XYZ file of C-alpha atoms in Angstrom:
114
model
C 8.474 -109.906 -61.748
C 5.649 -110.008 -64.288
C 5.079 -112.695 -66.848
C 5.875 -112.037 -70.491
C 2.868 -111.359 -72.672
C 1.762 -114.179 -74.897
C 2.454 -113.892 -78.603
C -0.485 -116.087 -79.621
C -2.847 -113.802 -81.510
C -5.721 -116.219 -80.944
C -8.012 -117.752 -83.499
C -10.631 -115.024 -83.739
C -11.198 -112.772 -86.707
C -10.786 -109.024 -86.263
C -14.050 -107.066 -86.086
C -15.497 -105.824 -89.358
C -15.110 -102.112 -88.709
C -16.676 -101.109 -92.017
C -19.810 -103.028 -91.102
C -19.884 -101.359 -87.675
C -19.384 -97.939 -89.242
C -22.334 -98.493 -91.566
C -24.603 -99.828 -88.786
C -27.653 -97.973 -87.500
C -26.373 -97.888 -83.916
C -23.117 -96.227 -85.019
C -25.168 -93.673 -86.975
C -27.164 -92.971 -83.806
C -23.957 -92.480 -81.819
C -22.527 -90.144 -84.433
C -25.820 -88.218 -84.666
C -26.023 -87.857 -80.868
C -22.485 -86.468 -80.787
C -22.901 -84.111 -83.723
C -26.269 -82.758 -82.635
C -24.677 -81.645 -79.376
C -21.127 -80.719 -80.347
C -21.637 -78.795 -83.581
C -24.290 -76.290 -82.421
C -22.437 -75.659 -79.176
C -19.160 -75.162 -81.031
C -20.753 -72.674 -83.433
C -22.421 -70.827 -80.544
C -19.153 -70.585 -78.610
C -17.186 -69.375 -81.634
C -19.811 -66.698 -82.287
C -19.737 -65.664 -78.626
C -15.953 -65.404 -78.783
C -16.057 -63.391 -82.031
C -18.581 -60.989 -80.508
C -16.166 -60.459 -77.615
C -13.241 -59.848 -79.973
C -15.257 -57.496 -82.192
C -16.533 -55.547 -79.196
C -12.975 -55.272 -77.916
C -11.805 -53.990 -81.292
C -14.629 -51.673 -82.309
C -16.580 -50.754 -79.164
C -13.832 -49.519 -76.884
C -16.086 -47.019 -75.154
C -18.649 -49.675 -74.314
C -16.014 -52.157 -73.163
C -14.425 -49.479 -70.940
C -17.718 -48.869 -69.119
C -17.214 -49.416 -65.402
C -19.405 -52.100 -63.873
C -18.221 -52.295 -60.262
C -15.301 -50.258 -58.972
C -12.409 -50.680 -61.401
C -14.009 -53.648 -63.192
C -15.222 -52.814 -66.662
C -17.413 -54.593 -69.215
C -14.375 -56.016 -71.047
C -13.100 -57.680 -67.878
C -16.519 -59.132 -67.024
C -17.014 -60.484 -70.549
C -13.470 -61.876 -70.538
C -14.181 -63.776 -67.337
C -17.468 -64.923 -68.851
C -15.441 -66.541 -71.652
C -13.668 -68.732 -69.096
C -16.893 -69.537 -67.278
C -18.546 -70.451 -70.562
C -15.668 -72.754 -71.474
C -15.916 -74.652 -68.191
C -19.717 -74.837 -68.385
C -19.569 -76.279 -71.889
C -16.985 -78.864 -70.801
C -19.127 -79.852 -67.810
C -22.285 -79.982 -69.941
C -20.548 -82.098 -72.594
C -19.238 -84.562 -70.000
C -22.786 -85.002 -68.667
C -24.135 -85.413 -72.196
C -21.436 -87.953 -73.046
C -22.043 -89.951 -69.872
C -25.802 -90.004 -70.404
C -26.124 -90.336 -74.179
C -22.849 -91.229 -75.858
C -21.100 -93.621 -73.482
C -23.965 -96.144 -73.274
C -24.233 -96.279 -77.087
C -20.470 -96.586 -77.494
C -20.327 -99.285 -74.824
C -23.067 -101.260 -76.596
C -21.124 -101.127 -79.859
C -17.905 -102.097 -78.061
C -19.593 -105.017 -76.305
C -21.041 -106.260 -79.562
C -17.618 -106.018 -81.229
C -15.856 -107.789 -78.374
C -18.589 -110.410 -78.239
C -18.197 -111.100 -81.959
C -14.416 -111.223 -81.668
């Protein structure tokens, strides 16, 4: 049987989130995220739209056989899935290397002040 959680909220003040949000280190974290996520998102959406437009307006090109019964449309469709997984893998590496250490520093400072 586990013990009941304590109801004592403690004597510490809650962190000043507005101050954290306006800090330089939070700006760096936000900038590091945006500089990676936004361009990659735009690039992927454009890549997807090119695929959709080719499928809609370039039927002859998309029906071109590549290998056996596999055509360009099938290859590009599979490339969409591959691209999605590559972006997810790349983002997880970016987050682990650039975002997580900055976020952890902010969290430690907040918990240390609390």
